[in-house]
Coordinates of C-alpha atoms in Angstrom, one line a residue:
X1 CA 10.7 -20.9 -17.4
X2 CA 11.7 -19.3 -14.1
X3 CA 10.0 -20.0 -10.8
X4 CA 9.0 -17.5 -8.6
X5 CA 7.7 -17.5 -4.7
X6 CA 6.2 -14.6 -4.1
X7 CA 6.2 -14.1 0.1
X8 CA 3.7 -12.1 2.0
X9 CA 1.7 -12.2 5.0
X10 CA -1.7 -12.5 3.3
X11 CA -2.7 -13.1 0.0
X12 CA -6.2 -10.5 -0.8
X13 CA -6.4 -8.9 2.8
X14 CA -5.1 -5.7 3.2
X15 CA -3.5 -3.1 0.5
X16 CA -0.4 -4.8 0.4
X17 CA -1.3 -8.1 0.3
X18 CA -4.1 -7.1 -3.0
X19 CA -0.7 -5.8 -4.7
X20 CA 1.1 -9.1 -4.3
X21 CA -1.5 -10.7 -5.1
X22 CA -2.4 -9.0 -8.3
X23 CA 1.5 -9.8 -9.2
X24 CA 0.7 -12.8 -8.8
X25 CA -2.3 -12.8 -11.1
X26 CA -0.5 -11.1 -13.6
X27 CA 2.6 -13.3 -13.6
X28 CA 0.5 -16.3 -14.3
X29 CA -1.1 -14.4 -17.1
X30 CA 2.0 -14.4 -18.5
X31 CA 2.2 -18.1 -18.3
X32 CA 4.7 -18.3 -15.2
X33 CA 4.3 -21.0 -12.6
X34 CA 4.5 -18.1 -9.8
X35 CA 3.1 -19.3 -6.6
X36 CA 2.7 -17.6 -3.0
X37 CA 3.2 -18.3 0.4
X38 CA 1.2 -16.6 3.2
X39 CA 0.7 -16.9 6.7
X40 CA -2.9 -16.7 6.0
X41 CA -4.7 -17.2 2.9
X42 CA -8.0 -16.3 2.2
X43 CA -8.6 -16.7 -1.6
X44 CA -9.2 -20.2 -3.0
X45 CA -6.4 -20.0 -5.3
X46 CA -4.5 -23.4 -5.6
X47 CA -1.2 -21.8 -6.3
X48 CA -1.4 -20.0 -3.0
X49 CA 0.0 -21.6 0.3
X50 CA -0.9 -21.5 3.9
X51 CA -0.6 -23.8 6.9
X52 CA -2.6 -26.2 6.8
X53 CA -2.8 -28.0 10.0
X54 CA -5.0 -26.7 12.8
X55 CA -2.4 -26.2 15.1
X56 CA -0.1 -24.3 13.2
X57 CA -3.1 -22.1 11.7
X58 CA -3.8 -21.3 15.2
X59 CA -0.4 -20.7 15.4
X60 CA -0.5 -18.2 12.7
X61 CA -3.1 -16.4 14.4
X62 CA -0.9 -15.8 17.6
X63 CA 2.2 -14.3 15.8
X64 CA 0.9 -10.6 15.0
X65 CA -0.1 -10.8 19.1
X66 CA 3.2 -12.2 20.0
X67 CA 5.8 -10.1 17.3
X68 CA 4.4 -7.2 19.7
X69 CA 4.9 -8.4 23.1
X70 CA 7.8 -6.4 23.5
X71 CA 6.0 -2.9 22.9
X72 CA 4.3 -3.3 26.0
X73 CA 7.3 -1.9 27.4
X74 CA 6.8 1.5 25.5
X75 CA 3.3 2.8 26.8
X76 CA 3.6 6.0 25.4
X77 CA 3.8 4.6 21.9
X78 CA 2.0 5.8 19.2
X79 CA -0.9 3.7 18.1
X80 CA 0.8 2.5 14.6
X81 CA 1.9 0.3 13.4
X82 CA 5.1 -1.2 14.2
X83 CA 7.1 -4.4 14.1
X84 CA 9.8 -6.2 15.1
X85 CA 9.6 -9.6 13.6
X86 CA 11.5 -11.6 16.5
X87 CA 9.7 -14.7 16.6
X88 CA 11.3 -17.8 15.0
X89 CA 10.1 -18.3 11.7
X90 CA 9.8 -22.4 10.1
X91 CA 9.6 -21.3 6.7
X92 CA 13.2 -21.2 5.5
X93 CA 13.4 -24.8 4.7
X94 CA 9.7 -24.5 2.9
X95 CA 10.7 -21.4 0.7
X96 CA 13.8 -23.3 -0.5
X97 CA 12.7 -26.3 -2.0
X98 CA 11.8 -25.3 -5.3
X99 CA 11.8 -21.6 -6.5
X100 CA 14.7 -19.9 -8.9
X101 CA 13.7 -16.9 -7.0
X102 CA 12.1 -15.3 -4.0
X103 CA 10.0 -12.3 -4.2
X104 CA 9.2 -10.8 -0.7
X105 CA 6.5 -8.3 0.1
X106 CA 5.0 -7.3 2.7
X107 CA 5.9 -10.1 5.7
X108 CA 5.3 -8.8 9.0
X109 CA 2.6 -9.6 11.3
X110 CA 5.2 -11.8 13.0
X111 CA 5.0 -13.6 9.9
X112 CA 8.6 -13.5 8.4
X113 CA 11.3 -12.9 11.0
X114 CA 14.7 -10.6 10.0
X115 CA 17.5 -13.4 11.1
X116 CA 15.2 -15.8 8.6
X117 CA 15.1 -13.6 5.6
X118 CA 19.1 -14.1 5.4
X119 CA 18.1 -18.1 5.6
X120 CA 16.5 -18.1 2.0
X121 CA 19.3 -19.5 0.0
X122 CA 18.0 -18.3 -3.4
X123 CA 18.1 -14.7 -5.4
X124 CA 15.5 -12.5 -2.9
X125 CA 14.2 -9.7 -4.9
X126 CA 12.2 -7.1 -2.0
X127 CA 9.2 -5.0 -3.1
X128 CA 8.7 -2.9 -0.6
X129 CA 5.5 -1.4 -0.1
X130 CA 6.6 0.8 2.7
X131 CA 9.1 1.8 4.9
X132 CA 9.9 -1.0 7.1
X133 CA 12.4 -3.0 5.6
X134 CA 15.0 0.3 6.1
X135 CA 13.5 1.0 9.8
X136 CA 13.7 0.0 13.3
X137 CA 10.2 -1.2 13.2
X138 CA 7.7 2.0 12.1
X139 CA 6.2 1.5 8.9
X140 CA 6.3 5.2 8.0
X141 CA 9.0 7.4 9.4
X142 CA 6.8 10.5 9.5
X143 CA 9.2 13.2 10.3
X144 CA 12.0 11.2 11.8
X145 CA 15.1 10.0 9.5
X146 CA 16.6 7.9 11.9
X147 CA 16.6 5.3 9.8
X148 CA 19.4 7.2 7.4
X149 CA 22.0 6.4 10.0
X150 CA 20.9 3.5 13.5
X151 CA 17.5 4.4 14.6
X152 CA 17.1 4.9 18.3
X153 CA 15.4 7.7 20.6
X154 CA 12.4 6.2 18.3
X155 CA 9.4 9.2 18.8
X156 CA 7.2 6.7 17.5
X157 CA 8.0 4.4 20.8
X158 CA 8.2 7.6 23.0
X159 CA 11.5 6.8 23.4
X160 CA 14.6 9.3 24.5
X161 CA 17.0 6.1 24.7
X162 CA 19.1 5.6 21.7
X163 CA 19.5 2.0 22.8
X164 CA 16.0 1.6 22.5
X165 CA 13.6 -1.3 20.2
X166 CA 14.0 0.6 17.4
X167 CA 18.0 0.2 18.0
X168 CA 17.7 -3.2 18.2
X169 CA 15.7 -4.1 15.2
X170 CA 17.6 -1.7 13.0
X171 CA 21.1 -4.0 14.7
X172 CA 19.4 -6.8 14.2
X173 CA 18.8 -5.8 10.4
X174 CA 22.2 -4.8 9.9
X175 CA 23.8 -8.1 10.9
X176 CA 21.5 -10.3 9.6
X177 CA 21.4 -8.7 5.9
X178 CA 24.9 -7.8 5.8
X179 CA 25.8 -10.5 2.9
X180 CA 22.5 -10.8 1.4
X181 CA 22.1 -11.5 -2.4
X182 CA 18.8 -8.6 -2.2
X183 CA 17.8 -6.4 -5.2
X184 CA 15.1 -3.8 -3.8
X185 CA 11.9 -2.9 -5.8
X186 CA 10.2 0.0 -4.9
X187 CA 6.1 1.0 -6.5
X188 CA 7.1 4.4 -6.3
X189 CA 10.3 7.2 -7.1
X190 CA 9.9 8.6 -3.2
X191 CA 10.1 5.3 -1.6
X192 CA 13.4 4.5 -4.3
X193 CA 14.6 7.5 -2.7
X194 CA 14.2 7.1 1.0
X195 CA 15.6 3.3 0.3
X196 CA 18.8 4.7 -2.0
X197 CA 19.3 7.0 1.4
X198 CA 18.6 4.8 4.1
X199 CA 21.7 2.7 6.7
X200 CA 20.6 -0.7 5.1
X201 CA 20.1 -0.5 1.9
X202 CA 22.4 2.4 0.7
X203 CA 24.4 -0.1 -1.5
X204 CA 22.1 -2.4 -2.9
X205 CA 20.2 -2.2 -6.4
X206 CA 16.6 -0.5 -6.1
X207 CA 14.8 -0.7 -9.1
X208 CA 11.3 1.6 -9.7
X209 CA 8.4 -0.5 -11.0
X210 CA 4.9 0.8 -10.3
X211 CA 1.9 -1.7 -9.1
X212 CA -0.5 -3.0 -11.6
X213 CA -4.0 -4.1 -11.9
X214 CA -6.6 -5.6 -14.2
X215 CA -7.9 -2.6 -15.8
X216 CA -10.3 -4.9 -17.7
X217 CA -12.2 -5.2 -14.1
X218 CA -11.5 -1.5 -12.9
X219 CA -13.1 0.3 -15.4
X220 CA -15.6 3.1 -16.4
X221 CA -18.9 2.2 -16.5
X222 CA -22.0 4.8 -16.4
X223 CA -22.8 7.1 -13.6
X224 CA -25.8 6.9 -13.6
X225 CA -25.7 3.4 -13.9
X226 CA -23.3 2.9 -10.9
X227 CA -25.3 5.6 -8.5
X228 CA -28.9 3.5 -9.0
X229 CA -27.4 0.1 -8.1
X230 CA -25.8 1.3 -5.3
X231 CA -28.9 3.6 -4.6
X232 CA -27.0 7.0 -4.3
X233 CA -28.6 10.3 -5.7
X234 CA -27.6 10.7 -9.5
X235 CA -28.3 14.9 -9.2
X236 CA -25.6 15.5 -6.7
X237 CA -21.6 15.3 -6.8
X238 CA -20.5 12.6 -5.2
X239 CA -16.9 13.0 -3.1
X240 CA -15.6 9.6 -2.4
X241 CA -12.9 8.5 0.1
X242 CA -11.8 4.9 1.0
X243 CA -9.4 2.8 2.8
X244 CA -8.6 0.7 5.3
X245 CA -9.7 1.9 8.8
X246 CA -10.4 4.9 7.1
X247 CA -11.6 7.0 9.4
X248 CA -9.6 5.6 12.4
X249 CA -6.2 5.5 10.9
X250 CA -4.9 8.8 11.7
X251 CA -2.6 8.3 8.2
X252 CA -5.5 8.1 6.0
X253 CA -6.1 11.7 6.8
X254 CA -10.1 11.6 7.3
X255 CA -9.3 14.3 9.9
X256 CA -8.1 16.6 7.0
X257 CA -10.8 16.2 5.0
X258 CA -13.3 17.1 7.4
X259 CA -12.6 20.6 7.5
X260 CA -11.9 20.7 4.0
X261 CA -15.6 19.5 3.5
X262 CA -17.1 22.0 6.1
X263 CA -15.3 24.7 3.9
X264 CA -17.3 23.5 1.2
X265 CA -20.6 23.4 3.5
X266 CA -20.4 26.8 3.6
X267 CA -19.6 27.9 0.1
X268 CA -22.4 27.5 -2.9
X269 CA -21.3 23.7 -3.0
X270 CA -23.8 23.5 0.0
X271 CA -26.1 21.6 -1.4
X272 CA -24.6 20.3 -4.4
X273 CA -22.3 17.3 -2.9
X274 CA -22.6 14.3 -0.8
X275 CA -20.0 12.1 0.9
X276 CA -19.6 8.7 0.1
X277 CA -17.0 6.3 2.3
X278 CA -15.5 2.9 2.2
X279 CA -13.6 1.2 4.6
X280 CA -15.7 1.9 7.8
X281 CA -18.8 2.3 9.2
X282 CA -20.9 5.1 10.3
X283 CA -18.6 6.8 13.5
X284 CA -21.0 6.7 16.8
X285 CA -19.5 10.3 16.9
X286 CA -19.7 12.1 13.4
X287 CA -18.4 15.2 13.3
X288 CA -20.6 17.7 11.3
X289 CA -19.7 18.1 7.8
X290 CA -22.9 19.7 6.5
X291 CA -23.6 17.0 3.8
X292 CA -25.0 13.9 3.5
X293 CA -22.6 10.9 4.2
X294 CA -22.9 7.5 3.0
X295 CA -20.8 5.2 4.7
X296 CA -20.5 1.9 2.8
X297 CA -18.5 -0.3 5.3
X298 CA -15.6 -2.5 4.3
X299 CA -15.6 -3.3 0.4
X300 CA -13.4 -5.9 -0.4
X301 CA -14.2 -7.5 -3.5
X302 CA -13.2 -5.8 -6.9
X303 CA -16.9 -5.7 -8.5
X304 CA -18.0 -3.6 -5.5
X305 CA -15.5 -1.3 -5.4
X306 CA -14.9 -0.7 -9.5
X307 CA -18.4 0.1 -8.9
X308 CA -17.8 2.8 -6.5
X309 CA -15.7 4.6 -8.2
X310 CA -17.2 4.4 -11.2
X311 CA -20.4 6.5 -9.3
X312 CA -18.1 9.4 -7.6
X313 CA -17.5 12.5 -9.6
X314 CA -13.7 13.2 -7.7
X315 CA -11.9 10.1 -5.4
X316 CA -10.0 12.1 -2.2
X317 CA -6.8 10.8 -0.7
X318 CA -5.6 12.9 2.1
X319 CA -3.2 10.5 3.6
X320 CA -0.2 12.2 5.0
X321 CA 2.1 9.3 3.9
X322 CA 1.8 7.3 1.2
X323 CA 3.5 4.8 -1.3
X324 CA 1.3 4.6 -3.9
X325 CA -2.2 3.7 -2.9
X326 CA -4.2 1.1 -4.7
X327 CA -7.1 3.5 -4.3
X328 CA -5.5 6.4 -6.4
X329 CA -4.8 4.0 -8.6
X330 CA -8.0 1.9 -8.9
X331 CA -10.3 5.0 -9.0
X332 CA -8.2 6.6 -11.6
X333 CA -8.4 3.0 -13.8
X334 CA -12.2 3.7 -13.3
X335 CA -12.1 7.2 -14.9
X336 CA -12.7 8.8 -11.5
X337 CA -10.1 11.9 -11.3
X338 CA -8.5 12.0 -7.8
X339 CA -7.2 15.1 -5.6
X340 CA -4.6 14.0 -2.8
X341 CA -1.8 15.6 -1.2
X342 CA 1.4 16.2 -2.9
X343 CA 3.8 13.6 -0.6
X344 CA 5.6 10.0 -1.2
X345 CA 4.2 8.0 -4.3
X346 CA 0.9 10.5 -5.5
X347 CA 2.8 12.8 -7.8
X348 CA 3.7 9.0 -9.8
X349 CA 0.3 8.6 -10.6
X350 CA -1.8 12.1 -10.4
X351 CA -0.9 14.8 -12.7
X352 CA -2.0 18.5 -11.4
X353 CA -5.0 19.5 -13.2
X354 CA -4.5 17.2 -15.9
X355 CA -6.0 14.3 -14.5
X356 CA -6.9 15.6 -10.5
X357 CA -5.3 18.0 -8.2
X358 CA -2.2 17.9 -6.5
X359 CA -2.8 19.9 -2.8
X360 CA 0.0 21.4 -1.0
X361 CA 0.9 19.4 2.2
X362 CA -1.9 19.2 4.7
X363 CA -3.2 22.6 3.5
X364 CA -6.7 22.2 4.0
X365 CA -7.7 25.2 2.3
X366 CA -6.0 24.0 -0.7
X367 CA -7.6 20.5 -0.4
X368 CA -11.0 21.8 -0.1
X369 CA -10.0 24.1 -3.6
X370 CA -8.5 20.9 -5.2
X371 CA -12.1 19.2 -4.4
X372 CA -14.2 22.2 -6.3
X373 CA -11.9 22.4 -8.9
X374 CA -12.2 19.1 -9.9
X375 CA -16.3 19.3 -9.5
X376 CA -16.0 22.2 -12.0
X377 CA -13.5 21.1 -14.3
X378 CA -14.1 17.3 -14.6
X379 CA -16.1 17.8 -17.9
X380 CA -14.4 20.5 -20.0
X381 CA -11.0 19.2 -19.1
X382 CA -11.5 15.7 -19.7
X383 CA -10.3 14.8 -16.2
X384 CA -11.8 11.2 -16.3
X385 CA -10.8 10.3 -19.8
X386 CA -7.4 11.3 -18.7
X387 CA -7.6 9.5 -15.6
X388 CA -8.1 6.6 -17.7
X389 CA -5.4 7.3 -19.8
X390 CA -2.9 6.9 -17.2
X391 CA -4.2 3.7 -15.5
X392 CA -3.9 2.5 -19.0
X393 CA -0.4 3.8 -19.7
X394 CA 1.5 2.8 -17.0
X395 CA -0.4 0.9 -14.1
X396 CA -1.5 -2.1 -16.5
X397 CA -1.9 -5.8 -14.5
X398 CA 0.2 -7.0 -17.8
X399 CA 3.0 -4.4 -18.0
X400 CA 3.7 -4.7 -14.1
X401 CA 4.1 -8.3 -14.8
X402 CA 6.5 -7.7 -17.5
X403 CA 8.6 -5.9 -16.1
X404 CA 9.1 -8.2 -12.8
X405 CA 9.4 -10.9 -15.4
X406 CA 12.2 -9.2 -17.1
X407 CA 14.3 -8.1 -13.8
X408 CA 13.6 -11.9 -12.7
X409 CA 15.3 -13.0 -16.0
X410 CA 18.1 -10.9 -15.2
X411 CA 18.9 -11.7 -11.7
X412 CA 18.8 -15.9 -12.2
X413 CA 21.0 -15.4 -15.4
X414 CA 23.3 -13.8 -13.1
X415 CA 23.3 -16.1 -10.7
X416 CA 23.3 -19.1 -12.5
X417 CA 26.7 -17.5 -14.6
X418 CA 28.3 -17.1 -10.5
X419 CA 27.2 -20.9 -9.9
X420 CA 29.3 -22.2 -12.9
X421 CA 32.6 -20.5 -12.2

């Protein structure tokens, strides 16, 4: 039976982190010994490993404050995040004692540094779950596509200097990686895509396999049911939107939606919808949106946020890059049609008017269109029960597992058959 080690920074904090983990979850359905290594762990699952001792979880704590040290040169930056994973790593030696294979996700945070990923003398397998791997430190490009030849003149740093951070991280990557035994995994088609293209990992093998989850614990329950525990009106249409930081993250795209809702305000919806938010509280300043807003703070456990779906009448994801977003996905496991903008990973998961709405790019006309047509289609057209449908179909905790299983297979064959000759 092979042995995997999945890497990542965390183990159920943060989007990333909940993917690997449910991997993880799913691998040992499957009966694999998988196991995990974290910087910080905060399940209680055995097969999960952290430092231990207080000095180097105190340690651990300092890295994501350290990694970034050198930004502080860039004032200008843009307030996103970005990383350059310098600081010595002493996992190397730890990873290598006993997996057939390595499984990296997402490792920054100071976590994992680049030089050290090249120190991990066993088949790596990457799953990226976004951009950084390819960059010179930004996690999303936005409109930049330095990363298809050097980086440098980063606009995300404010930089003009081609021998800038961003230069240096994307050298750094370059030399370190050069040799690397690496096979890329990508959730999405557009994140394949921007790999297959970018300097670094032009030549490798990048494979498409979606996330999973348990769609045993994301499912539909009643409306009704959902809206009196949680104590939200069961007369009105509920618009939900979630993530993390959600309305501070610029990327989320709560600024979008606010003046898709207003449109709303001021059609006949006026007093037919209410907002309902996850992932933050109340803003001091709220911007008026002429309905009533529910903010439910940060919901972390899967109950509580099944739950929440399973209440709204239409789950909205304006982000204005994405790889594919456990919310899209966990909303539509929930039978909760979804509207979101037509960029990066969406288009994997919602199908125009089949199961949501797919809104042209930042058009917030079009979003606020995509929201009412979903409120007045949702029942005729079966949105939810097709929703389901595609959860079911192809974002299954089981058939994720699967299919790592079977590229895992694959890769310790091979090199197992290149140790013998």
């Amino acid at each position: 039976m092979i042995k995997p080690l999945l890497l990542s920074t965390a183990d159920i904090e943060g989007g990333a982190a909940r993917a690997a983990y449910r991997l993880h979850q799913g691998l040992q359905c499957l009966e694999v010994p998988s196991q995990m290594l974290v910087q910080t762990k905060y399940s209680d699952d055995g097969a999960v490993f952290a430092p231990q001792q207080k000095l180097l979880k105190g340690f651990a704590k300092l890295r994501p404050a350290l990694d970034s040290l050198p930004l502080q040169f860039y004032p200008n930056r843009d307030r996103t995040p970005y990383s350059l994973q310098w600081f010595p790593t002493g996992i190397s030696s730890q990873a290598a004692e006993c997996p057939d294979l390595i499984n990296l996700h997402w490792v920054c945070a100071g976590y994992l540094q680049v030089e050290a990923i090249a120190k991990l003398k066993k088949p790596l397998v990457w799953t990226l779950h976004d951009m950084w791997p390819f960059t010179g430190g930004c996690h999303y490009s936005q409109a930049c596509d330095g990363y298809l030849k050097s980086c440098g003149a980063c606009p995300q740093l404010g930089s003009d200097q081609n021998w800038d951070l961003s230069r240096w991280v994307w050298q750094r990557k370059a030399k370190a990686w050069k040799n690397l035994n690496l096979t890329i995994i990508t959730p999405s088609v557009w994140l394949a895509k921007c790999a297959t293209a970018s300097s670094l990992f032009q030549d490798l093998r990048v494979e498409v396999i979606p996330n999973g989850l348990d769609t045993k614990r994301y499912k539909p329950v009643s409306r009704q049911v959902a809206r009196d525990l949680l104590n939200l009106d069961p007369e009105k249409q509920l618009v939900l939107f979630g993530a993390m930081e959600a309305t501070s993250d610029p990327r989320k795209g709560f600024h979008l939606l606010q003046p898709a809702l207003q449109k709303l305000s001021n059609s006949r919806w006026q007093d037919r919808i209410e907002l309902v938010v996850f992932g933050s509280s109340r803003p001091r300043n709220l911007s008026e949106l002429g309905f009533q807003s529910h903010y439910l703070g940060k919901l972390s456990d899967d109950p509580a946020l099944a739950l929440v779906y399973a209440a709204a009448d239409v789950f909205v994801a304006p982000a204005m890059q994405e790889n594919l977003p456990n919310t899209v996905m966990e909303a539509l496991a929930c039978g909760t049609p979804c509207v979101a903008f037509n960029i990066g990973g969406i288009p994997d998961m919602i199908e125009h008017q089949h199961n949501g709405y797919l809104v042209q790019p930042y058009n917030v006309e079009d979003l606020a269109k995509g929201i009412a047509w979903v409120l007045e289609n949702r029942g005729e057209l079966r949105l939810g029960d097709r929703a389901r449908e595609r959860a079911e179909q192809e974002f299954r905790q089981e058939l994720q597992a699967q299919r790592y299983l079977s590229l895992f297979g694959e890769l310790v064959g091979t090199n197992n058959a290149k140790l013998k000759r």
